[in-house]
Every structure is written in C-alpha cells, then in structure tokens.
mmCIF file of C-alpha atoms and ligand atoms in Angstrom:
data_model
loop_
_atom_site.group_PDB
_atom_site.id
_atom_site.type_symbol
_atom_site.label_atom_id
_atom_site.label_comp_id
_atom_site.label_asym_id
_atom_site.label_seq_id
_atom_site.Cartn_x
_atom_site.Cartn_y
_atom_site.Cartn_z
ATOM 1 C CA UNK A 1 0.000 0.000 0.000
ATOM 2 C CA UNK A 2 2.919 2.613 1.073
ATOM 3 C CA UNK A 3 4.465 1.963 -2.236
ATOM 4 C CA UNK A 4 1.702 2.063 -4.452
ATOM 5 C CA UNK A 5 0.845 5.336 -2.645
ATOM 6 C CA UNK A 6 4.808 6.854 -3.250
ATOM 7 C CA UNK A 7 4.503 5.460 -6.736
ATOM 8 C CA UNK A 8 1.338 7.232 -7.669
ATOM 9 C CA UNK A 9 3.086 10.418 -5.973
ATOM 10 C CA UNK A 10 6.151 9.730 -7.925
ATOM 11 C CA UNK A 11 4.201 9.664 -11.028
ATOM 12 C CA UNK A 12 2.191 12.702 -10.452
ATOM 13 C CA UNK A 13 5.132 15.111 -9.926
ATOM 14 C CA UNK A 14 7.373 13.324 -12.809
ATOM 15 C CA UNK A 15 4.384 13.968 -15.180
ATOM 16 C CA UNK A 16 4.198 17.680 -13.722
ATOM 17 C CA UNK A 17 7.637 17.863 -14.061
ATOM 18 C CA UNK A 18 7.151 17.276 -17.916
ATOM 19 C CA UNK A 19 4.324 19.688 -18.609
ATOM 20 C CA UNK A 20 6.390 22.412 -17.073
ATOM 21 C CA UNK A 21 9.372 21.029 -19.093
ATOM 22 C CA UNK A 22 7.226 21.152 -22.369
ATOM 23 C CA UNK A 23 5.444 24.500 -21.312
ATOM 24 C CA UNK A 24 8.775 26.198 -21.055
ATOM 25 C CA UNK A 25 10.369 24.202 -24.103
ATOM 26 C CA UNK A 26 7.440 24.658 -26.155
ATOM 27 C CA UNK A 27 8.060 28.490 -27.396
ATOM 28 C CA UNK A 28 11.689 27.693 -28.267
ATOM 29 C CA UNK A 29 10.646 24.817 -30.109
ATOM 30 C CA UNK A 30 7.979 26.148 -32.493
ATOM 31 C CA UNK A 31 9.425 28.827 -35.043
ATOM 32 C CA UNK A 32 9.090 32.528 -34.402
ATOM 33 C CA UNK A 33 6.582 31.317 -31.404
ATOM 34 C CA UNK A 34 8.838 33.588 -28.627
ATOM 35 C CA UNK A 35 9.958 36.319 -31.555
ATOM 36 C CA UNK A 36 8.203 38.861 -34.003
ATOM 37 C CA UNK A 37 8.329 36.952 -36.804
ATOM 38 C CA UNK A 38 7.609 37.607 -40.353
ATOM 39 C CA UNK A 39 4.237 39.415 -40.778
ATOM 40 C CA UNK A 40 3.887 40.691 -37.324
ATOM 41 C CA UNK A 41 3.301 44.282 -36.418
ATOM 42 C CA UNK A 42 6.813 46.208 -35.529
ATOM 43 C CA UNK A 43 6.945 47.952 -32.653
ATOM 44 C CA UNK A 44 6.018 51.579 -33.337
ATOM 45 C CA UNK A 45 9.357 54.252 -33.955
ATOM 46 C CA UNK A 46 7.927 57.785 -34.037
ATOM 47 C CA UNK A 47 9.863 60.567 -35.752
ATOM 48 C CA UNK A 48 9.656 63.765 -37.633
ATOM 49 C CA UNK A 49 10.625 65.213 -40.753
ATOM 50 C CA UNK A 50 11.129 68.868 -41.152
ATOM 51 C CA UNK A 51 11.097 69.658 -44.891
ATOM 52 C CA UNK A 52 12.391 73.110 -46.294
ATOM 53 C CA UNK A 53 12.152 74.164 -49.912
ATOM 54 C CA UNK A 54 15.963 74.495 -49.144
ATOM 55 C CA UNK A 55 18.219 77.412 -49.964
ATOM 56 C CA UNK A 56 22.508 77.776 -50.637
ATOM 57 C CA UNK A 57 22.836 80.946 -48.874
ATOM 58 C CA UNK A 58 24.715 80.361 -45.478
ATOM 59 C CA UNK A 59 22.284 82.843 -43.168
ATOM 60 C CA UNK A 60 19.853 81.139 -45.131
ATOM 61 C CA UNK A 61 20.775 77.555 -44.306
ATOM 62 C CA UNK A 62 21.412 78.273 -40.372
ATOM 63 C CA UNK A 63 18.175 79.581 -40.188
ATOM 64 C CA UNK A 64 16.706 76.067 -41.771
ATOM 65 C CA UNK A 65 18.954 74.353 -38.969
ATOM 66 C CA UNK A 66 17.428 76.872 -36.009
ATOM 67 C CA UNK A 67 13.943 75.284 -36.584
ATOM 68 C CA UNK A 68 14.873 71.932 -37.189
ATOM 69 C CA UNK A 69 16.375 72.840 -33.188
ATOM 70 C CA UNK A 70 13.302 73.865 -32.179
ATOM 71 C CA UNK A 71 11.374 70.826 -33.288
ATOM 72 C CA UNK A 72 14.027 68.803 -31.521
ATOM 73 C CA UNK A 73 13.841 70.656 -28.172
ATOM 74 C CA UNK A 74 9.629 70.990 -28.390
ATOM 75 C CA UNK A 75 9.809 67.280 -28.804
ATOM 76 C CA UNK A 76 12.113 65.751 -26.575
ATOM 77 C CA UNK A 77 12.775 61.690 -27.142
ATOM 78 C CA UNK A 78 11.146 61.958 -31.281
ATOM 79 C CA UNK A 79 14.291 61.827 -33.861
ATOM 80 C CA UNK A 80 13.772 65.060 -36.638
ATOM 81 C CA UNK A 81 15.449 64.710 -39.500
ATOM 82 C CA UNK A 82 15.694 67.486 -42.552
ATOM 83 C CA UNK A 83 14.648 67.265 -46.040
ATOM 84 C CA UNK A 84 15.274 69.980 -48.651
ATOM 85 C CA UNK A 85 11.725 69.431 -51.574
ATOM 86 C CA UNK A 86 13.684 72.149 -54.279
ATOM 87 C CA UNK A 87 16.031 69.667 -56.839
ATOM 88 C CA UNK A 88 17.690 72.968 -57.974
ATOM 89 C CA UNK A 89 18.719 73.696 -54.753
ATOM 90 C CA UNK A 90 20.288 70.044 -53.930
ATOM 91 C CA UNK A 91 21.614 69.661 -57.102
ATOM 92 C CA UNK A 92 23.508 72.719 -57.213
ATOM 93 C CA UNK A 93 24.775 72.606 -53.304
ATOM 94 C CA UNK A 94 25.909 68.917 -54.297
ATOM 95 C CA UNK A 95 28.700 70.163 -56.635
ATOM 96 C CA UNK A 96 29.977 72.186 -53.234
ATOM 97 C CA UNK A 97 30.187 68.683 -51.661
ATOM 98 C CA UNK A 98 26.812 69.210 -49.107
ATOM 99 C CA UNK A 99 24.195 66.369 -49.647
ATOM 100 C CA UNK A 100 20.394 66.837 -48.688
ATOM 101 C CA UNK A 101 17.720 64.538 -49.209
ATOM 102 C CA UNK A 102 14.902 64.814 -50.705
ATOM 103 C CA UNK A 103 11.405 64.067 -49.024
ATOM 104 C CA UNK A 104 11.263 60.827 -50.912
ATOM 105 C CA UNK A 105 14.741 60.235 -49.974
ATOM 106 C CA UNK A 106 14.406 61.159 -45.918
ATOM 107 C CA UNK A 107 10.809 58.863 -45.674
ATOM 108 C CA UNK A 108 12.664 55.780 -47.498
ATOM 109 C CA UNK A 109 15.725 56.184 -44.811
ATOM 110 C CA UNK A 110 13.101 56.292 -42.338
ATOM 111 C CA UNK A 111 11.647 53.659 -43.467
ATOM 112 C CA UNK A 112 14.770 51.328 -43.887
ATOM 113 C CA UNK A 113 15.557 52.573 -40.373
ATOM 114 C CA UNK A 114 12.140 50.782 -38.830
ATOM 115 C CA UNK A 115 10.496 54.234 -38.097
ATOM 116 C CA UNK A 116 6.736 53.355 -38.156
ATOM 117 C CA UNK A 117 5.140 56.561 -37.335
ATOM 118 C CA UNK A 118 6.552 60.517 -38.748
ATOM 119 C CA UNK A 119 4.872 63.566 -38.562
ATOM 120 C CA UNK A 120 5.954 65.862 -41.500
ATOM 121 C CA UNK A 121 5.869 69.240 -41.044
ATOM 122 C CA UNK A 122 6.656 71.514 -44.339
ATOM 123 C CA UNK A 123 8.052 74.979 -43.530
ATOM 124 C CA UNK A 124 6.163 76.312 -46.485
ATOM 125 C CA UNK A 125 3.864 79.533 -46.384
ATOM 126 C CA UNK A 126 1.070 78.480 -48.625
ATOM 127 C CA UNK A 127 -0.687 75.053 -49.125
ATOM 128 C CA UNK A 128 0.682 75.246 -52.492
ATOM 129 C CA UNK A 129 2.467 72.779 -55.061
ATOM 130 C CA UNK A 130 5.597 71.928 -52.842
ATOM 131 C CA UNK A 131 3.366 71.335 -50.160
ATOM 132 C CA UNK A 132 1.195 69.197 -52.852
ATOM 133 C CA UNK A 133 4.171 67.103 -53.422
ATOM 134 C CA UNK A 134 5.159 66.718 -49.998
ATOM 135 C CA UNK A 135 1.509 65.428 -49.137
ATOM 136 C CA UNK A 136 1.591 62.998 -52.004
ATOM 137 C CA UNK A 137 5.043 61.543 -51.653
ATOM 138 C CA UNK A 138 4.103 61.206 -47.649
ATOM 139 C CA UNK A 139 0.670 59.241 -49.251
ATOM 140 C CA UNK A 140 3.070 56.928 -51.276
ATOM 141 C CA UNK A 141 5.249 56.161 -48.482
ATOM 142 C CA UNK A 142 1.887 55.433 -46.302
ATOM 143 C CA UNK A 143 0.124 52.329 -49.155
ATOM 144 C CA UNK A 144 3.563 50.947 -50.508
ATOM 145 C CA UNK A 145 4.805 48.021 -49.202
ATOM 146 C CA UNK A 146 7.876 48.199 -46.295
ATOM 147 C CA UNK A 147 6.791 51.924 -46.383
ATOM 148 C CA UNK A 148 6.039 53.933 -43.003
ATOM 149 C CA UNK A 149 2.261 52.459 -42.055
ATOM 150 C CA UNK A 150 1.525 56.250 -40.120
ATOM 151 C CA UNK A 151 1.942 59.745 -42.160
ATOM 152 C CA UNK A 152 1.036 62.914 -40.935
ATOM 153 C CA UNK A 153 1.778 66.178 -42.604
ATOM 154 C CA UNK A 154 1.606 69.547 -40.426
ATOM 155 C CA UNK A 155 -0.390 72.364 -42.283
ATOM 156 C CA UNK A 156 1.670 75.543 -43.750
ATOM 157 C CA UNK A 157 1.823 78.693 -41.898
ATOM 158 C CA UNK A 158 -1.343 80.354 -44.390
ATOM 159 C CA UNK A 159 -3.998 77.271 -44.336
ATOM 160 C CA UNK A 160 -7.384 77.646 -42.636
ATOM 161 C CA UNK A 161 -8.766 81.654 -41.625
ATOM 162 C CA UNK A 162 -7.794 81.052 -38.281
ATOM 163 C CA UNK A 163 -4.257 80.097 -39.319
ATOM 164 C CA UNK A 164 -4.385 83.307 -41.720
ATOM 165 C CA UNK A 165 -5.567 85.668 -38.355
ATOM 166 C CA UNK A 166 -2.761 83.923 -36.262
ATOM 167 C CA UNK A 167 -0.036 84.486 -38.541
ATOM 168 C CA UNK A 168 -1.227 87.862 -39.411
ATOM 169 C CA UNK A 169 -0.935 88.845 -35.459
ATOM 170 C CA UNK A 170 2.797 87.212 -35.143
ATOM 171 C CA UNK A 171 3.986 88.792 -38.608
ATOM 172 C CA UNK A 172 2.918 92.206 -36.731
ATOM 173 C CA UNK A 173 5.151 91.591 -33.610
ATOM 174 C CA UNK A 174 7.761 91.194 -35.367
ATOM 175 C CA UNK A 175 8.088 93.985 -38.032
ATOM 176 C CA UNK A 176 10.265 97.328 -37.829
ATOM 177 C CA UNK A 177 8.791 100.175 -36.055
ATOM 178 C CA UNK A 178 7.426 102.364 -38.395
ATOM 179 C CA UNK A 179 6.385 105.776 -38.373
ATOM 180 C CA UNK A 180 3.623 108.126 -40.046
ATOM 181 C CA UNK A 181 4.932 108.076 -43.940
ATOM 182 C CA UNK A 182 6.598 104.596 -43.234
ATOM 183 C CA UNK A 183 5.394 101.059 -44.388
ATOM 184 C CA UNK A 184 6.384 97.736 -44.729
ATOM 185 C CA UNK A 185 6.280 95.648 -47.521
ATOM 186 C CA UNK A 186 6.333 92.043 -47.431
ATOM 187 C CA UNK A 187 8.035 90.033 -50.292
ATOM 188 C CA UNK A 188 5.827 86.698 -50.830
ATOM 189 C CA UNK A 189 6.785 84.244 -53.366
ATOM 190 C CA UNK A 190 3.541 83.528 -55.094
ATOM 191 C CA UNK A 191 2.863 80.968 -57.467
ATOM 192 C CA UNK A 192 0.081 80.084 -60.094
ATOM 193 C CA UNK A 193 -1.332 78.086 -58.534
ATOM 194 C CA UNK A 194 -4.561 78.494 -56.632
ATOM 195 C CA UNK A 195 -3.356 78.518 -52.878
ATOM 196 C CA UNK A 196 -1.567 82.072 -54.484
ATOM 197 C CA UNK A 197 -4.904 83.365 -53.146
ATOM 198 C CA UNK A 198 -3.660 82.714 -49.273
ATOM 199 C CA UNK A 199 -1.359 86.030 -49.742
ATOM 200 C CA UNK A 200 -5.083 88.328 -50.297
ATOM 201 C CA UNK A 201 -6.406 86.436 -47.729
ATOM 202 C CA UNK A 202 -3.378 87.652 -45.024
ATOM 203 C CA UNK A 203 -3.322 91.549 -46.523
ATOM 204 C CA UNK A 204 -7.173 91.646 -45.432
ATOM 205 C CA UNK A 205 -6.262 90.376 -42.415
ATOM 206 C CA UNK A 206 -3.179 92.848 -41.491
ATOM 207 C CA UNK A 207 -4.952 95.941 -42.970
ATOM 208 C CA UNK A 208 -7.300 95.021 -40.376
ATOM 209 C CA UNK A 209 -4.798 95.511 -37.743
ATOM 210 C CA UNK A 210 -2.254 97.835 -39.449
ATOM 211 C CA UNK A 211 -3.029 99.314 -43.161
ATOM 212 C CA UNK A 212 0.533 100.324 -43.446
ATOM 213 C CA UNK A 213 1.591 97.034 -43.943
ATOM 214 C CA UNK A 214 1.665 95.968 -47.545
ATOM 215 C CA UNK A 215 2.331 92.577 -49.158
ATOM 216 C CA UNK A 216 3.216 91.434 -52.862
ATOM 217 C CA UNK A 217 4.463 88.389 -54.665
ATOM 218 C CA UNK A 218 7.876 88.073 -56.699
ATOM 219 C CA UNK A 219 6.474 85.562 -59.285
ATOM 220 C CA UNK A 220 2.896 86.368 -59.208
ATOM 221 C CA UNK A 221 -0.047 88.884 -58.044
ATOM 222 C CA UNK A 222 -0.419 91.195 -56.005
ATOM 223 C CA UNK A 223 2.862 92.249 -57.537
ATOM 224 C CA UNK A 224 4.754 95.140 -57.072
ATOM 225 C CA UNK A 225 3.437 97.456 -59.256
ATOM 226 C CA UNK A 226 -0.170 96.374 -57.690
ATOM 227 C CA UNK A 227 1.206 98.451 -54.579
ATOM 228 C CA UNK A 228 3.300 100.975 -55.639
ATOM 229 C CA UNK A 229 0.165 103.475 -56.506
ATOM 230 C CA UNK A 230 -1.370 102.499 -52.800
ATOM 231 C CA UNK A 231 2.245 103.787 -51.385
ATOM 232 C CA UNK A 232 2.248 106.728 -53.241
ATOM 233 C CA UNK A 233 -1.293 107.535 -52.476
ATOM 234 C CA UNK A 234 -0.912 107.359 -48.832
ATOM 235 C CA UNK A 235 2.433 109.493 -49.039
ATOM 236 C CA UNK A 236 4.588 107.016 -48.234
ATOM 237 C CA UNK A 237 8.097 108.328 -48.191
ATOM 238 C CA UNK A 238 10.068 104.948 -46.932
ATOM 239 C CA UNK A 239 9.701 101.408 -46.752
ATOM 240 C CA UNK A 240 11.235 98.679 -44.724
ATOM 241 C CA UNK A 241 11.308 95.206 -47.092
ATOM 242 C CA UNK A 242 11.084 92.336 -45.468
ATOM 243 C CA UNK A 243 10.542 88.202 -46.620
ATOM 244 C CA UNK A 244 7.235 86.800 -46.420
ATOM 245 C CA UNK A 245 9.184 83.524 -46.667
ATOM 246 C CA UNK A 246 10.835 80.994 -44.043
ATOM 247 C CA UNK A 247 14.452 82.179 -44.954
ATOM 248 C CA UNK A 248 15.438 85.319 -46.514
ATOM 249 C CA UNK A 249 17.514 83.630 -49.498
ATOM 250 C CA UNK A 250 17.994 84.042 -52.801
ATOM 251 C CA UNK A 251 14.788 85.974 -53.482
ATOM 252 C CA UNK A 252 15.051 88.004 -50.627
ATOM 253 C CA UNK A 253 18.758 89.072 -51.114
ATOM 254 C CA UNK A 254 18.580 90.073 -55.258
ATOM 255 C CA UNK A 255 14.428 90.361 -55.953
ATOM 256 C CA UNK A 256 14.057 92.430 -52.947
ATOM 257 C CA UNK A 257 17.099 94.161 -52.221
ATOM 258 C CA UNK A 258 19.425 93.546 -54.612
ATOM 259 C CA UNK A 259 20.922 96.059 -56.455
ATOM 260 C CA UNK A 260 20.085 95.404 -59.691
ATOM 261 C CA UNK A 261 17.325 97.594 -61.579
ATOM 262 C CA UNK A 262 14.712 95.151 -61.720
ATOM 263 C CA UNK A 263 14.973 94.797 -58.106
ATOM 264 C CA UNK A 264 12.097 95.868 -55.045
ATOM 265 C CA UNK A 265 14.665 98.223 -53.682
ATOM 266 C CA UNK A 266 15.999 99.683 -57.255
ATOM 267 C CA UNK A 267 11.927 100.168 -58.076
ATOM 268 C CA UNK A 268 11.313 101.887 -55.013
ATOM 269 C CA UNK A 269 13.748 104.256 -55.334
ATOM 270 C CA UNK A 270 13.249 105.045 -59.233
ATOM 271 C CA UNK A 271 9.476 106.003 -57.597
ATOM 272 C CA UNK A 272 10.987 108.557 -55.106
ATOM 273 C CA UNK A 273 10.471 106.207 -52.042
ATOM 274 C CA UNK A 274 13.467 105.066 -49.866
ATOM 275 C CA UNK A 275 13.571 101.875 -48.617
ATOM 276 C CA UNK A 276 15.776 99.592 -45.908
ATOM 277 C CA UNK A 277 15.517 95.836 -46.457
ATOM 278 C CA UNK A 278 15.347 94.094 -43.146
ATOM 279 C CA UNK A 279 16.800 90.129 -44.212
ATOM 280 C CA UNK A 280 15.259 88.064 -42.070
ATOM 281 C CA UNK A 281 13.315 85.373 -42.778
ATOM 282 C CA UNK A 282 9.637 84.095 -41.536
ATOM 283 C CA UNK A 283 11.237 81.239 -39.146
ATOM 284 C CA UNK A 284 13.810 83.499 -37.320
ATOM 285 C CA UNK A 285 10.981 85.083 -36.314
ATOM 286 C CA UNK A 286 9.980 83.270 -32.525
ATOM 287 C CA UNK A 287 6.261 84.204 -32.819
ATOM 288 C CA UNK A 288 5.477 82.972 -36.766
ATOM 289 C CA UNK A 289 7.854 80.346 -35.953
ATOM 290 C CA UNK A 290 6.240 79.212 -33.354
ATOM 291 C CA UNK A 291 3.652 78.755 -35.223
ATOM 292 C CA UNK A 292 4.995 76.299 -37.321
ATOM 293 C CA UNK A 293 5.770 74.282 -34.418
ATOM 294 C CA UNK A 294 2.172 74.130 -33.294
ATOM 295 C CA UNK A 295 1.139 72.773 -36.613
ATOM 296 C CA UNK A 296 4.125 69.985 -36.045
ATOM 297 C CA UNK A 297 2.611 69.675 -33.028
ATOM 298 C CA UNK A 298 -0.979 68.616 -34.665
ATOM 299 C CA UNK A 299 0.582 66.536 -36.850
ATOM 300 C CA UNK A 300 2.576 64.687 -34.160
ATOM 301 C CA UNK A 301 -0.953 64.306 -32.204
ATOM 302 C CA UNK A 302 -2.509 63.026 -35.232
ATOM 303 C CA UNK A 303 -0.134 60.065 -35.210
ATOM 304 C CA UNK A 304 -1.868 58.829 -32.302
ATOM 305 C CA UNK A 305 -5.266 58.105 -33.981
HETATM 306 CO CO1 LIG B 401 11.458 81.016 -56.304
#
C-alpha cells in the first residue's frame, strides 16, 4: 500500500515535471513562437521630418537648422530629421560637396531605419504645389509596401482663416517700427497656382490691424506694381522690405534688395520712395515660428489616432 501510494506520488510530480518542461520548451521549439516573426506588427518608432524648400545661402541655411532645433527641443525623445523638396537647390549645393535629401529620400531612410510613425511638417507659407508634393510623396510612403504604415503632414503657416488671423498677429510683432509716412512691404513668393490666393487672404487680415503694412508676390499677383500706386497715395516716403518667406535667401537678397534695376529696392527708389531691407526670414521670427511648431505639433498628435 505505502508503495503504491509513493509510486502514484512519484508519477504525479514526474508527469508535472514534464508539462512544465514542455510548457517552457514549447516556445523555443515552435518557429518565431517567442519572436516577431515575419508578418507581425513592428513595434512603433515615431519621428519627424522637417522639410524646407531648401536654400545655398549660409544665413539662409542656419536659419533652416534653427527650426529643425526647435522641433528637436519641443519634442524631446522623437528623432527630426531634414529634407530639402527644391532639386535645384540640392543639385547645385551637391557640386559644393553638401548632400540633402529629398522628401522621398528622408521617408525611405526612415523607413529602412524601422520608423513606423513621422509627422511631416513643411516649412512652407502656402498650401501650395511643394506642399502638394510633400503630401503625395508622404501618401506613397503610407500604401507601398515596407513603407512607413503612419503619415502625418503639419499644415503651412497660411492654411485655414484662423491660421491666416494667427499668422497675421505674429507677422505684426515682429516687423520694424514704423512711423507716419513709413510702411512695410512684405516680399511673398507667389505661385500660379490656386493657394496664391492665401497672400489676399493675409493683406485683409493685417490691414485690419495695421493698413501700413503691404504685401506682394515676386512671381505672381499682387505684384509690385499692384502696390506701388497704394504707397504713393498714402504718401509714403520709406519702406522697410522684409521676406514673407521661411528664410530670406535668394529671393530676398537680389528680388528684394538687390541692387540690380529690376529689383524691389531699385523700383522703389526710381518712384521717389526710400527703402531699408530688413533680411530676415519668416522662421527666425519666434512668434510665426512658433507657429509652425504648433502645426508639427498637430501633426505629431494626429499620429496617435
Ligand atoms: Co522662387
């Protein structure tokens, strides 16, 4: 009887012994049981990608690097990484030895690199076609295969009419004092295509708050001759130029205050009005820059649904 009863007490914790044997054996065993293996979800990587049209000029490109800072230090722990969208640009700072990526190029590093998540946030001014492009490549990247399964792109500074009011107030901050017989004149880029209409939409809203503050275009309308008559109606003896763009580059230094005739500056003054070009840029500017970092902030937060 005592053995039978050790026996059956033998048997019952040898055949435990072997289900905890097989229960810890049994992951290792079967393939890619205890390990993601192929077709499983990767863990989510978040990052960002700050894209600039791009420019050569050194102020230019420090400026660029400033914001890609303040992305970095508004969100602590998330990877940014810089694309340049213009090919003329790239191509032509290539043959002085410094590489940028492209969008295309930036999302497929990403990519490769296991990011699963990236907010993009253009530093364009109007929803326009770079930021067209930049929405579409950041589509491409989201449906093709081994591509980054969450895309979010961050709005331009001019999108909805509340962005328009907001960026009208921090433009304001920002300018040169000026006095009776004194405006400002902001160079825009402009562009045919429909967003162009974004620039009308901010002049409303500044002569709301300040009617000496003028904008116009380099490569579309309101262009400069639209506001020359308005100065010289209002008896405007001087005017401060200053970039309605994220950097004051190329456009900024020769269209606006470049020496040349065909220049803002040479225009002014062949129309009796003096004029001091202020050369700096949109995102040097904490309050419109900051605004660009709330609209990277959306676009972060829209990761999350
Ligand atoms: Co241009």
């Amino acid at each position: 009887m005592r053995f039978t009863a050790s026996s059956n007490i033998l048997r019952l914790v040898l055949s435990a012994c072997l289900a905890l044997t097989i229960a810890l054996a049994l992951p290792f065993a079967l393939p890619g049981a205890a390990q993601a293996g192929h077709g499983s979800k990767a863990p989510a990587k978040r990052g960002i990608l700050v894209v600039a049209f791009g420019t050569s000029v050194p102020e230019a490109v420090r400026a660029i690097d400033a914001l890609k800072s303040q992305a970095e230090a508004a969100f602590p722990g998330i990877p940014v990484r810089l694309a340049y969208s213009s090919k003329i640009i790239r191509d032509k700072i290539a043959k002085e030895g410094v590489v940028k990526s492209s969008p295309a190029q930036a999302l497929a590093d990403m990519a490769a690199e296991g990011f699963t998540e990236v907010a993009v946030q253009s530093l364009q001014a109007i929803p326009g076609r770079e930021y067209s492009d930049i929405k579409a490549t950041a589509e491409a990247f989201q449906t093709m295969p081994k591509g980054i399964r969450n895309i979010s792109v961050g709005r331009p500074l001019l999108y909805s009419f509340e962005d328009i009011t907001k960026a009208a107030e921090a433009v304001l901050k920002s300018l040169p004092k000026h006095k009776k017989g004194e405006a400002v004149l902001l160079m825009g880029h402009g562009t045919s295509h429909p967003a162009n209409a974004a620039y009308a939409a901010l002049q409303l809203a500044l002569w709301k708050r300040d009617k000496s503050v003028f904008i116009a275009t380099v490569e579309d309308t309101p262009g400069l001759d639209d506001v020359l008559p308005e100065l010289k109606r209002q008896g405007i003896r001087k005017v401060f130029l200053v970039p309605l763009m994220s950097v004051a580059g190329d456009h900024a230094r020769n269209d606006m205050a470049g020496k040349e005739n065909d220049s803002w500056a040479s225009k002014l003054t062949a129309a009796g009005i003096k004029s001091e070009a202020v050369l700096v840029g949109l995102g040097s500017r904490p309050a419109v820059a900051g605004l660009w970092i709330d609209h990277l902030r959306d676009a972060v937060k829209e990761l999350d649904h």
